[in-house]
Amino acid sequence: MKRKYNIILLVLLLAFGSCSFTTKVNDDPDKDKLLIQIITLALDQLHFEPKELNDAFSAHIYSDYLEVVDPLKRYFLQSDIDDFKKFETEIDDQLRAYDISFFNLVHERLVQRQNEAKSYYKEILAKPFDFTKDEDYNTDYKSLEYVKNKKGLKERWRKQLKFNTLSSYDALMDQQKGESKKVDNEDDIDGINDKVEETPVVKKTLKEIELEARTETTKALDNYFTDYIEDMDREDWFSMYVNTIVEGFDPHTSYLAPIDKERFDQQMSGKLEGIGARLQKKMDYIKIVELISGGPAWRDGLIEVGDVIMKVRQGNEKEAISVVGMRIDDAIKLIKGPKGTKVILTMKKVDGTIKDIPVTRDLVELEETYAKSSIVRKDDKNYGIINLPKFYVDFEDYKNRNAATDIKLEIERLKEAGIEGLVIDLRNNGGGSLKTVVDMAGLFIKDGPIVQVRSTDEAKEVLRDTDKSITWDGPLVIMVNELSASASEILAAAMQDYKRAIIIGSKQTYGKGTVQNVLDLNRMVRNSSHGDLGALKLTRQKFYRINGGSTQLEGVKSDVVVPDRYSFIDIGERDQENPLAWDKITPVDYEVWNSYFDYDTTIANSKERMANNEQLKLIENSAKWAKTKMDNNNYSLNYEKYKADLKLNEEEAKQFDAISDYKTNLTFESLPYEQKMFEQDTVLRDKRNRWHENLSKDVYVEEALNVLNDLKMTYEIKKVATIKN
């Protein structure tokens, strides 16, 4: 689904306020038209790659907006679409004239159809469902046709409601058998699986169970219409329309309504409370698109990017509320809560299984977003590993704290411990400060260009490391995955171009090579009488490697490709709507790292090991299996068949249990300064122990250490050969 205006992705550079225009706009008595005027002007003058407002653009916005407001095609009839069709190629003309006739017509018809739908679900849910009947339900809504009449619409509602009720029916049936779904977490991380007092199971008939499940669905629909549909005013729908327009330019350009701008500011300040996850509405489902470093969901490790939230239950309540079809803001209200309280999320996992996962809400711990390091012992050698969750910076005082100076300090401490090689772990690192990544790259080279930045109609800017000192000149490996983005890609690309490090990870990184600025729209209007107009986050620049290639779409291709569970999932920039294209500009002059490291031989050795690694083969097969489950959109509404499919999924998933049982022969130890802190800070000690335990099971870290070992060996061999010659 294209609506992502309340999803704030990490950006490489954020500038609040001061974009300048060649003109300003006067206050318009019609706020909607004023907003269209401001935004079209901003997009035309400030976007990195302004789009021509033509019939093709109009057709794109037309189809996108209909999908936004009726993703399951359960409101509009084909006759409604026929009425809308006349606007398909006129939206561009309307935008130029600040005309919102298309929005007005769709909104009025939508309100009418939603009011009619209230009677549909009440009528359908007043009668029992027959779960012995053989019929299927397809969740591939994009392929559905709009129905021709209200009879067809009621039938579509019936199947959707029966499908929703079937999930509750299954959970109730499991309770009868004493098989209520529980999260698989034997380690009881942070006491999250506190023991629940068992109550005797009251035996119920199938009719009673069906009625209870249907009642639960009825309550969910009542909440959906009362808290979402009736609570949505015209301004909310218009914000969605505006976002459809701006997101037609690229996936990171979005309109921030006043309430969303406030949320954005809170997130940038680091004051986050809840489970610590960013959510996105995809069709009628709410999907995890990012785990906030340091948040409870990130710490527990039970929720993953790609998981879908189906139900939400408060820790002190017995009844779960379905969030399927719910507005994302309303779902967030259910999920968020005071620090220390518990919420239970019914999740459809990436692998297709369904689990109840309890999360204790908390403030995001900023300390957990900072760099941390460990000594790694492999055989008789010491190596170092540094984990960097993001490229952080104190925006008020750069020198106060930033990722580059922290990394430098950790490297110096690791050098004192006698390490012979270094791993920088950038997996899941979504980016951050541009200055920080430039400074960090300079820790590993003498000096030179790091990244190129280009703005529309302006000469490119080359950002350089000018400090000739080198903090670490030894063997270096950088670990990445599909979720390594922006600043992570700049560092990995620079080190790869200089042949300074070997990149290990996914086939390619995320592929976000753009930068966004945030423009306060209130600054564009003289004496506005409409109050807060919100803000526009828009793409202003593009980044390029020093070899001239963009990181946009293609990301950084790993020197050594290792499979992971995201290998076959559509999760990168290339899988978003309307991404900017990859291109290339003139490279800059730079000198490849001059050393005795034999990168080609080391990479060849690693690839050979990877091809014969049984653990990686199992991970790849697991990723392929999960992809087939995600692509399955057809479900039986016959309970016996539905249950059989669930059991089959669970049985098939067991073949991959060995993935979590894997153990390396690596040992990890905190640096001396942290060990002294453990005497007073047992919480920090426990966190580091948990991190070390996870690293000891990490096949990717194991291979990174093998690569460091090979680099060191080839260095010594090559150096001896050079001296002899």
XYZ file of C-alpha atoms in Angstrom:
725
model
C 0.000 0.000 0.000
C 1.343 3.383 -0.947
C 0.238 5.284 2.142
C 3.351 5.690 4.257
C 3.004 9.233 5.513
C 3.209 8.156 9.132
C 6.212 5.932 8.557
C 9.342 7.981 9.235
C 12.322 6.179 7.720
C 15.869 6.985 8.802
C 17.417 9.585 6.490
C 20.996 10.468 5.852
C 20.675 14.189 6.358
C 17.839 16.197 7.863
C 17.573 19.969 7.522
C 14.647 21.593 9.281
C 13.201 24.729 7.862
C 15.142 26.940 5.635
C 14.559 25.890 2.014
C 14.078 29.035 -0.043
C 11.612 29.692 -2.837
C 11.545 32.117 -5.686
C 8.085 33.111 -4.527
C 5.691 32.764 -1.642
C 1.992 32.096 -1.732
C -0.771 34.165 -0.248
C -3.315 32.760 2.153
C -6.202 31.003 0.401
C -9.626 30.821 2.075
C -9.848 27.162 1.035
C -7.222 25.328 3.106
C -7.218 22.245 0.872
C -6.530 24.281 -2.250
C -3.879 26.271 -0.394
C -2.126 23.048 0.609
C -2.180 21.766 -2.984
C -0.753 25.088 -4.167
C 2.111 25.038 -1.649
C 3.029 21.397 -2.161
C 3.007 21.448 -5.970
C 5.196 24.548 -5.844
C 7.618 22.907 -3.404
C 7.834 19.710 -5.427
C 8.441 21.618 -8.652
C 11.162 23.890 -7.254
C 12.866 21.744 -4.608
C 12.544 18.055 -5.449
C 15.728 16.422 -6.728
C 13.941 15.075 -9.790
C 10.684 16.982 -10.396
C 8.111 15.054 -12.366
C 6.074 16.403 -15.211
C 2.427 16.630 -14.270
C 0.945 14.890 -17.296
C -1.694 12.281 -18.120
C 0.626 9.397 -17.195
C 1.252 10.914 -13.756
C -2.490 11.511 -13.394
C -3.315 7.877 -14.169
C -0.758 6.744 -11.619
C -2.215 8.933 -8.848
C -5.727 7.842 -9.829
C -5.035 4.128 -9.345
C -2.865 4.663 -6.273
C -5.460 6.705 -4.405
C -8.239 4.218 -5.070
C -6.002 1.507 -3.690
C -5.255 3.650 -0.634
C -8.898 4.264 0.317
C -10.298 0.853 -0.647
C -7.410 -1.650 -0.634
C -9.630 -4.727 -0.131
C -12.141 -3.553 -2.741
C -14.966 -3.961 -0.254
C -16.540 -0.503 -0.537
C -16.694 0.661 -4.150
C -18.860 -0.902 -6.839
C -17.862 -1.058 -10.486
C -20.393 1.707 -11.150
C -18.460 3.956 -8.732
C -15.248 3.258 -10.614
C -17.021 4.109 -13.859
C -17.947 7.479 -12.352
C -14.374 8.103 -11.197
C -12.872 7.038 -14.518
C -13.448 10.400 -16.195
C -10.836 11.901 -13.846
C -8.134 9.335 -14.653
C -6.189 11.694 -16.925
C -7.435 14.990 -15.453
C -5.763 15.008 -12.030
C -2.663 16.723 -13.437
C -4.832 19.518 -14.832
C -6.648 19.785 -11.508
C -3.359 20.094 -9.605
C -2.259 22.982 -11.781
C -5.617 24.674 -11.177
C -5.648 23.778 -7.431
C -8.860 21.868 -8.166
C -9.835 18.966 -5.890
C -12.947 17.710 -7.712
C -11.578 14.156 -7.972
C -10.880 13.979 -4.243
C -14.309 15.433 -3.419
C -16.178 12.894 -5.545
C -14.233 9.902 -4.215
C -14.552 11.091 -0.619
C -18.310 11.646 -0.827
C -18.861 8.232 -2.426
C -16.546 6.534 0.068
C -18.464 7.944 3.041
C -21.699 6.726 1.460
C -20.355 3.204 0.835
C -18.833 2.949 4.312
C -22.159 3.812 5.904
C -23.807 1.100 3.809
C -21.117 -1.392 4.843
C -22.141 -1.084 8.487
C -25.358 -2.918 7.736
C -23.480 -5.577 5.734
C -21.208 -6.751 8.523
C -23.935 -6.631 11.180
C -26.241 -8.702 8.993
C -23.533 -11.227 8.105
C -22.214 -11.635 11.650
C -25.718 -12.139 13.031
C -25.727 -15.635 11.483
C -23.453 -18.614 12.275
C -20.608 -19.503 9.904
C -20.432 -23.040 8.551
C -16.791 -24.052 8.917
C -17.461 -27.502 7.426
C -18.281 -26.022 4.023
C -15.601 -26.258 1.322
C -14.803 -22.765 0.060
C -11.638 -20.699 -0.340
C -10.623 -17.130 0.327
C -7.967 -15.272 -1.691
C -6.033 -12.419 -0.077
C -4.484 -11.223 -3.339
C -6.688 -8.136 -3.349
C -4.888 -6.466 -6.240
C -6.093 -9.159 -8.608
C -9.715 -8.807 -7.496
C -12.224 -7.113 -9.764
C -14.651 -4.558 -8.384
C -18.040 -6.181 -7.856
C -20.970 -5.137 -10.043
C -23.707 -4.899 -7.412
C -24.393 -4.855 -3.685
C -25.144 -8.569 -3.648
C -21.596 -9.248 -4.819
C -20.249 -6.778 -2.274
C -22.045 -8.546 0.580
C -20.569 -11.861 -0.571
C -17.089 -10.342 -0.518
C -17.698 -9.078 3.020
C -19.005 -12.492 4.062
C -15.831 -14.279 3.001
C -13.562 -11.680 4.557
C -15.438 -11.838 7.852
C -15.516 -15.620 7.820
C -11.755 -15.660 7.244
C -11.201 -13.248 10.150
C -13.486 -15.303 12.401
C -11.720 -18.534 11.462
C -8.501 -17.331 13.112
C -10.333 -16.632 16.385
C -12.201 -19.921 16.096
C -8.902 -21.785 15.780
C -7.445 -20.045 18.843
C -10.531 -20.947 20.885
C -10.369 -24.547 19.700
C -6.732 -24.711 20.806
C -7.721 -23.379 24.217
C -10.234 -26.198 24.539
C -7.436 -28.665 23.876
C -4.991 -26.842 26.154
C -2.877 -25.817 23.146
C -3.050 -22.045 23.409
C -0.295 -20.530 21.297
C 2.699 -19.354 23.285
C 5.915 -17.673 22.221
C 8.855 -20.024 21.919
C 11.288 -18.386 24.323
C 12.894 -20.796 26.720
C 15.475 -18.246 27.854
C 12.747 -15.954 29.273
C 14.493 -12.773 28.152
C 14.100 -9.973 30.719
C 11.285 -11.922 32.368
C 9.059 -11.209 29.413
C 7.335 -14.569 29.697
C 6.186 -14.170 33.264
C 4.258 -17.171 34.481
C 0.528 -16.802 34.010
C -1.830 -18.394 36.495
C -3.630 -21.265 34.858
C -7.397 -21.347 35.052
C -9.498 -24.429 34.393
C -10.637 -24.700 30.795
C -14.417 -24.553 30.541
C -15.586 -27.069 27.973
C -17.784 -25.519 25.297
C -19.727 -26.881 22.371
C -18.719 -26.123 18.788
C -21.713 -23.807 18.504
C -20.598 -21.886 21.587
C -17.051 -21.612 20.252
C -18.293 -20.408 16.858
C -20.507 -17.815 18.547
C -17.639 -16.571 20.710
C -15.352 -16.264 17.693
C -18.051 -14.461 15.706
C -18.698 -12.139 18.649
C -14.999 -11.288 18.730
C -15.089 -10.406 15.036
C -18.202 -8.304 15.598
C -16.477 -6.348 18.349
C -13.455 -5.816 16.109
C -15.665 -4.454 13.306
C -17.594 -2.301 15.753
C -14.290 -0.846 16.940
C -13.121 -0.444 13.346
C -16.132 1.604 12.326
C -16.496 3.507 15.600
C -12.837 4.297 16.289
C -11.587 4.492 12.711
C -14.242 5.163 10.088
C -16.367 7.505 12.184
C -13.314 9.148 13.724
C -11.770 9.910 10.329
C -12.697 13.391 9.239
C -12.349 14.973 5.833
C -8.936 16.423 6.731
C -7.549 12.932 7.439
C -8.682 11.627 4.065
C -7.313 14.717 2.337
C -3.907 14.146 3.958
C -3.960 10.660 2.436
C -4.752 12.155 -0.965
C -1.900 14.662 -0.668
C 0.479 11.861 0.287
C -0.556 9.839 -2.724
C 0.469 12.808 -4.865
C 3.826 13.491 -3.207
C 4.766 9.815 -2.995
C 4.291 9.703 -6.744
C 7.647 11.508 -6.900
C 9.601 8.970 -4.823
C 9.004 6.714 -1.777
C 10.771 8.992 0.714
C 8.883 12.170 -0.122
C 5.872 12.544 2.136
C 3.475 15.081 3.581
C 3.526 15.358 7.362
C 0.211 16.574 8.700
C 0.585 18.547 11.964
C 0.115 15.461 14.166
C 2.618 13.486 12.067
C 5.130 16.347 12.181
C 4.862 16.295 15.972
C 5.519 12.542 15.978
C 8.475 13.062 13.635
C 10.031 15.641 15.969
C 9.621 13.280 18.928
C 11.354 10.492 17.032
C 14.242 12.726 15.998
C 14.695 13.766 19.635
C 15.076 10.115 20.579
C 12.201 10.230 23.061
C 10.423 7.034 22.071
C 8.092 5.023 24.283
C 6.367 1.771 23.414
C 7.669 -1.431 21.826
C 10.252 0.330 19.655
C 9.122 -0.568 16.136
C 8.108 1.342 13.037
C 4.926 0.119 11.404
C 3.533 0.352 7.897
C 0.020 -0.302 6.626
C 0.127 -2.817 3.798
C -3.303 -3.439 2.343
C -5.389 -4.210 5.442
C -2.462 -5.464 7.502
C 0.091 -3.726 9.736
C 3.662 -4.743 9.073
C 6.898 -4.289 11.016
C 9.245 -2.304 8.759
C 11.943 -1.373 11.269
C 13.019 -2.212 14.793
C 14.333 0.789 16.704
C 17.802 0.111 18.088
C 17.624 -0.094 21.857
C 13.854 -0.618 21.982
C 12.230 -3.570 23.768
C 11.272 -5.388 20.538
C 14.856 -5.044 19.306
C 16.311 -6.244 22.605
C 14.048 -9.279 22.923
C 14.806 -10.533 19.417
C 11.401 -12.183 19.033
C 9.931 -9.757 16.478
C 11.487 -9.287 13.049
C 11.176 -6.904 10.146
C 8.506 -8.359 7.866
C 6.313 -9.743 10.659
C 2.620 -8.786 10.490
C 0.536 -7.778 13.537
C -2.893 -9.417 13.550
C -4.199 -8.782 17.076
C -3.295 -6.717 20.123
C -4.068 -7.650 23.712
C -3.184 -5.612 26.787
C -1.339 -7.542 29.483
C -4.101 -7.029 32.027
C -6.954 -8.004 29.693
C -8.146 -11.345 28.356
C -9.637 -10.128 25.086
C -7.473 -9.397 22.041
C -8.487 -6.754 19.507
C -8.006 -7.446 15.828
C -6.087 -4.696 14.013
C -6.778 -6.113 10.556
C -8.294 -3.245 8.597
C -7.688 -0.769 11.400
C -6.181 2.645 10.740
C -2.487 2.522 11.591
C -2.738 5.457 14.005
C -5.423 3.615 15.968
C -3.395 0.409 15.991
C -0.400 2.352 17.309
C -2.549 3.699 20.154
C -3.314 0.108 21.184
C 0.293 -1.008 20.905
C 1.867 1.949 22.687
C 1.555 2.414 26.417
C 3.341 3.427 29.617
C 6.770 2.079 30.398
C 6.644 -1.229 32.241
C 3.241 -2.344 30.964
C 2.868 -5.432 28.809
C 1.208 -5.905 25.432
C 0.683 -9.252 23.685
C 0.885 -9.158 19.900
C -0.503 -11.947 17.756
C 2.011 -12.002 14.909
C 2.138 -13.704 11.559
C 5.859 -14.349 11.381
C 8.047 -14.058 8.306
C 8.128 -17.850 8.117
C 4.315 -18.071 8.021
C 3.780 -19.282 11.593
C 1.451 -17.449 13.990
C 2.648 -16.684 17.523
C 1.565 -14.657 20.538
C 4.535 -12.480 21.494
C 4.485 -10.498 24.765
C 6.481 -7.265 24.872
C 7.115 -5.121 27.935
C 6.894 -1.501 26.866
C 9.823 0.735 27.639
C 11.645 3.873 26.642
C 14.129 3.330 23.828
C 17.468 3.033 25.581
C 19.760 5.490 23.837
C 22.793 3.697 25.228
C 21.842 0.644 23.194
C 21.977 2.691 19.985
C 25.630 3.542 20.559
C 28.622 1.609 19.280
C 29.750 -1.327 21.380
C 32.758 -3.580 20.980
C 34.084 -6.934 22.103
C 37.277 -8.932 21.953
C 36.828 -12.160 19.982
C 39.108 -15.138 20.500
C 39.572 -17.521 17.592
C 42.093 -20.265 18.172
C 45.078 -18.428 19.689
C 44.364 -15.017 18.169
C 42.466 -11.949 19.357
C 40.196 -10.013 17.024
C 37.791 -7.159 17.574
C 34.158 -6.674 16.627
C 32.264 -3.373 16.792
C 28.490 -3.234 16.432
C 27.067 0.070 15.153
C 23.221 0.263 15.160
C 23.138 3.693 13.467
C 25.298 6.700 12.559
C 24.212 8.842 15.483
C 25.145 12.413 16.279
C 24.297 15.086 18.824
C 22.716 17.655 16.481
C 23.173 20.449 19.030
C 26.868 19.724 19.615
C 28.646 17.437 17.159
C 31.757 17.236 19.315
C 29.740 16.178 22.338
C 29.027 12.749 20.918
C 28.931 11.094 17.517
C 29.411 7.634 16.075
C 32.777 8.438 14.455
C 34.517 9.535 17.655
C 32.985 6.627 19.561
C 34.208 4.132 16.962
C 37.679 5.673 17.091
C 37.753 5.282 20.866
C 36.603 1.653 20.666
C 39.297 0.873 18.069
C 41.994 2.380 20.286
C 40.780 0.271 23.209
C 40.746 -2.860 21.055
C 44.272 -2.117 19.838
C 45.423 -1.937 23.457
C 43.927 -5.426 23.868
C 46.150 -6.649 21.026
C 43.616 -7.407 18.285
C 44.919 -8.647 14.916
C 41.834 -7.838 12.826
C 38.604 -5.841 13.048
C 34.947 -6.465 12.103
C 32.483 -3.565 11.782
C 28.906 -4.891 12.001
C 26.495 -2.642 10.051
C 23.686 -5.172 9.735
C 20.247 -3.532 10.161
C 21.914 -0.104 10.345
C 19.511 2.257 8.560
C 21.873 5.238 8.343
C 22.155 8.599 10.048
C 24.517 11.575 9.899
C 26.469 12.289 6.711
C 29.328 14.062 8.460
C 29.683 11.126 10.823
C 30.135 8.564 8.062
C 32.707 10.732 6.282
C 34.678 11.112 9.503
C 34.381 7.395 10.236
C 35.675 6.357 6.815
C 38.706 8.528 7.495
C 39.678 6.281 10.404
C 40.733 3.586 7.917
C 42.484 5.539 5.143
C 45.154 8.263 5.034
C 42.963 10.822 3.265
C 40.865 11.243 0.143
C 37.295 11.426 -1.190
C 34.573 9.427 0.573
C 31.307 10.228 -1.220
C 29.894 12.506 -3.911
C 26.690 14.497 -3.442
C 24.643 15.947 -6.272
C 21.690 18.345 -6.186
C 19.475 19.264 -9.126
C 21.098 21.842 -11.429
C 24.099 22.218 -9.137
C 27.714 21.115 -9.406
C 28.494 17.936 -7.515
C 30.148 18.178 -4.123
C 32.894 15.765 -3.102
C 33.085 15.099 0.632
C 36.593 14.182 1.717
C 38.604 12.904 4.637
C 41.300 15.507 5.209
C 42.822 14.020 8.354
C 45.971 12.122 7.328
C 46.057 10.021 10.495
C 44.896 6.387 10.377
C 43.317 4.810 13.437
C 43.249 1.232 12.093
C 45.450 -0.035 9.259
C 45.006 -3.762 9.864
C 42.668 -6.362 8.295
C 39.099 -5.041 8.081
C 35.744 -6.716 7.379
C 32.409 -4.902 7.136
C 29.218 -6.908 7.656
C 25.989 -5.772 5.948
C 22.550 -7.086 5.048
C 19.457 -6.005 3.092
C 18.541 -3.540 5.850
C 21.880 -1.715 5.825
C 21.007 1.634 4.260
C 22.140 5.191 3.535
C 25.223 5.982 5.638
C 25.964 2.254 6.018
C 26.099 1.989 2.241
C 28.388 5.015 1.950
C 30.927 3.520 4.371
C 30.780 0.053 2.790
C 31.042 1.492 -0.741
C 34.020 3.705 0.102
C 35.919 0.884 1.794
C 35.144 -1.404 -1.139
C 36.281 1.141 -3.738
C 39.528 1.746 -1.864
C 39.966 -2.044 -1.518
C 40.354 -1.282 2.161
C 37.862 -3.840 3.502
C 36.038 -6.978 2.452
C 32.261 -6.646 2.505
C 30.382 -9.712 3.738
C 26.609 -10.021 3.674
C 23.537 -10.045 1.493
C 23.639 -9.936 -2.286
C 23.191 -6.192 -1.978
C 22.349 -3.614 0.671
C 19.058 -1.673 0.841
C 19.793 0.735 -2.004
C 18.780 4.113 -0.572
C 21.005 6.687 -2.234
C 18.923 9.789 -1.599
C 18.717 12.478 1.069
C 15.637 14.253 2.361
C 15.054 17.699 3.876
C 12.053 18.708 5.951
C 10.292 21.914 4.919
C 7.967 23.717 7.328
C 5.039 24.659 5.069
C 3.923 27.434 7.414
C 6.939 29.458 6.316
C 5.569 29.620 2.783
C 2.377 31.476 3.560
C 1.990 35.074 4.525
C -0.312 35.489 7.525
C -2.035 32.111 7.228
C -5.461 31.921 8.835
C -5.581 28.108 8.735
C -3.308 27.258 11.650
C -0.577 24.638 11.352
C -0.205 23.386 7.764
C 2.289 20.648 8.595
C 5.521 19.924 6.769
C 6.860 18.287 3.632
C 9.721 15.795 3.727
C 11.143 15.740 0.226
C 14.113 14.270 -1.592
C 16.710 16.949 -2.335
C 19.959 15.165 -3.195
C 21.513 11.939 -4.392
C 24.687 10.205 -3.241
C 27.313 8.602 -5.462
C 30.293 6.405 -4.828
C 33.740 7.779 -5.526
C 33.822 5.443 -8.557
C 30.825 7.391 -9.930
C 28.103 4.810 -9.405
C 25.005 5.588 -7.361
C 24.052 3.499 -4.338
C 20.407 4.100 -5.334
C 18.535 0.823 -6.022
C 21.706 -1.249 -6.493
C 23.082 -0.600 -3.016
C 26.477 -2.138 -2.325
C 27.113 -5.629 -3.643
C 28.932 -7.788 -1.113
C 32.330 -9.243 -1.968
C 31.224 -12.431 -0.232
C 27.495 -13.138 -0.522
C 25.896 -15.135 2.277
C 22.201 -16.074 2.370
C 19.945 -14.892 5.161
C 16.222 -15.011 5.843
C 15.643 -11.801 3.849
C 17.322 -13.132 0.706
C 14.053 -13.740 -1.138
C 11.836 -11.091 0.441
C 10.929 -7.826 -1.318
C 12.383 -5.441 1.222
C 14.798 -3.043 -0.492
C 14.491 0.337 -2.168
C 13.948 -1.397 -5.514
C 10.781 -2.955 -4.074
C 9.252 0.384 -3.060
C 6.842 2.427 -5.178
C 8.299 5.094 -7.491
C 11.990 4.867 -6.499
C 14.454 7.151 -8.253
C 16.569 5.419 -10.884
C 20.173 4.267 -10.628
C 22.621 6.393 -12.576
C 26.280 7.214 -12.748
C 28.351 10.386 -12.713
C 32.035 11.100 -13.315
C 34.282 9.319 -10.814
C 36.792 11.220 -8.691
C 40.503 10.532 -8.411
C 41.460 8.261 -5.541
C 44.253 5.844 -4.767
C 43.486 2.228 -3.908
C 44.753 1.164 -0.489
C 48.405 0.170 -0.798
C 48.988 -2.911 1.325
C 50.109 -6.510 1.247
C 46.549 -7.839 1.737
C 45.544 -10.342 -0.959
C 41.838 -9.557 -1.297
C 41.217 -11.740 -4.344
C 42.586 -14.919 -2.747
C 40.808 -14.182 0.545
C 37.468 -13.646 -1.192
C 37.890 -16.833 -3.232
C 38.625 -18.831 -0.068
C 35.573 -17.394 1.668
C 33.275 -18.179 -1.247
C 34.494 -21.773 -1.223
C 33.796 -22.096 2.492
C 30.331 -20.557 2.036
C 29.448 -23.000 -0.727
C 30.183 -25.925 1.600
C 28.670 -24.519 4.795
C 25.696 -26.660 5.863
C 24.347 -23.997 8.246
C 24.151 -21.447 5.419
C 22.503 -23.996 3.134
C 19.852 -24.533 5.811
C 19.344 -20.766 6.193
C 18.950 -20.374 2.428
C 16.418 -23.207 2.265
C 14.538 -21.620 5.162
C 14.421 -18.286 3.309
C 13.119 -19.977 0.160
C 10.469 -21.841 2.148
C 9.361 -18.646 3.907
C 9.040 -16.920 0.532
C 6.679 -19.638 -0.757
C 4.525 -19.194 2.339
C 4.409 -15.433 1.921
C 3.393 -15.817 -1.709
C 0.500 -18.106 -0.804
C -2.674 -16.004 -0.895
C -5.261 -18.776 -0.961
C -6.814 -20.089 2.265
C -9.461 -22.697 2.917
C -12.495 -21.586 4.922
C -13.122 -25.196 5.895
C -11.755 -25.451 9.432
C -10.370 -28.966 9.109
C -8.432 -28.020 5.967
C -7.398 -24.660 7.456
C -6.088 -26.414 10.577
C -4.329 -29.057 8.515
C -2.503 -26.315 6.589
C -1.421 -24.653 9.844
C -0.162 -27.963 11.223
C 1.705 -28.634 7.987
C 3.394 -25.225 8.196
C 4.436 -25.887 11.778
C 5.801 -29.307 10.887
C 7.684 -27.977 7.869
C 9.136 -25.174 9.981
C 10.662 -27.714 12.377
C 13.195 -28.737 9.743
C 14.842 -25.359 10.292
C 15.027 -25.550 14.103
C 18.716 -26.401 13.821
C 19.378 -22.833 12.670
C 18.886 -21.528 16.216
C 20.879 -24.426 17.699
C 24.075 -23.522 15.834
C 27.143 -22.820 17.971
C 30.583 -21.562 16.934
C 33.875 -22.133 18.760
C 34.377 -18.389 19.186
C 34.593 -16.799 22.617
C 33.812 -13.158 23.397
C 35.003 -10.880 26.150
C 34.179 -7.294 27.049
C 36.950 -4.723 27.181
C 38.590 -4.041 30.573
C 36.865 -0.656 31.030
C 33.437 -2.303 30.681
C 34.364 -5.160 32.998
C 35.061 -2.578 35.703
C 31.636 -1.049 35.047
C 29.991 -4.468 35.507
C 30.896 -4.370 39.210
C 28.355 -1.570 39.671
C 26.134 -2.051 36.622
C 24.789 -5.595 36.521
C 22.194 -4.615 33.898
C 24.970 -3.651 31.462
C 26.762 -6.906 32.279
C 23.659 -8.934 31.457
C 23.163 -7.050 28.187
C 26.730 -7.728 27.096
C 26.461 -11.389 28.079
C 23.312 -11.698 25.986
C 25.040 -9.988 23.043
C 28.017 -12.319 23.334
C 25.737 -15.341 23.487
C 24.050 -14.254 20.255
C 27.401 -13.619 18.564
C 28.612 -17.091 19.544
C 25.710 -18.546 17.517
C 26.241 -16.255 14.519
C 27.557 -18.080 11.445
C 28.159 -14.745 9.694
C 30.448 -13.508 12.458
C 32.244 -16.839 12.308
C 32.982 -16.354 8.606
C 34.011 -12.728 9.157
C 36.654 -14.004 11.572
C 37.773 -16.605 9.017
C 38.209 -13.825 6.475
C 40.253 -11.722 8.903
C 42.445 -14.728 9.565
C 42.959 -15.271 5.814
C 43.760 -11.595 5.267
C 46.390 -11.729 7.971
C 47.943 -14.883 6.498
C 48.027 -13.542 2.934
C 49.507 -10.292 4.271
C 52.374 -12.131 5.932
C 53.013 -14.368 2.894
C 52.921 -11.485 0.431
C 55.109 -9.285 2.616
C 57.776 -11.992 2.973
C 57.727 -12.626 -0.803
C 58.094 -8.900 -1.504
C 61.042 -8.560 0.882
C 62.831 -11.543 -0.702
C 62.411 -10.061 -4.155
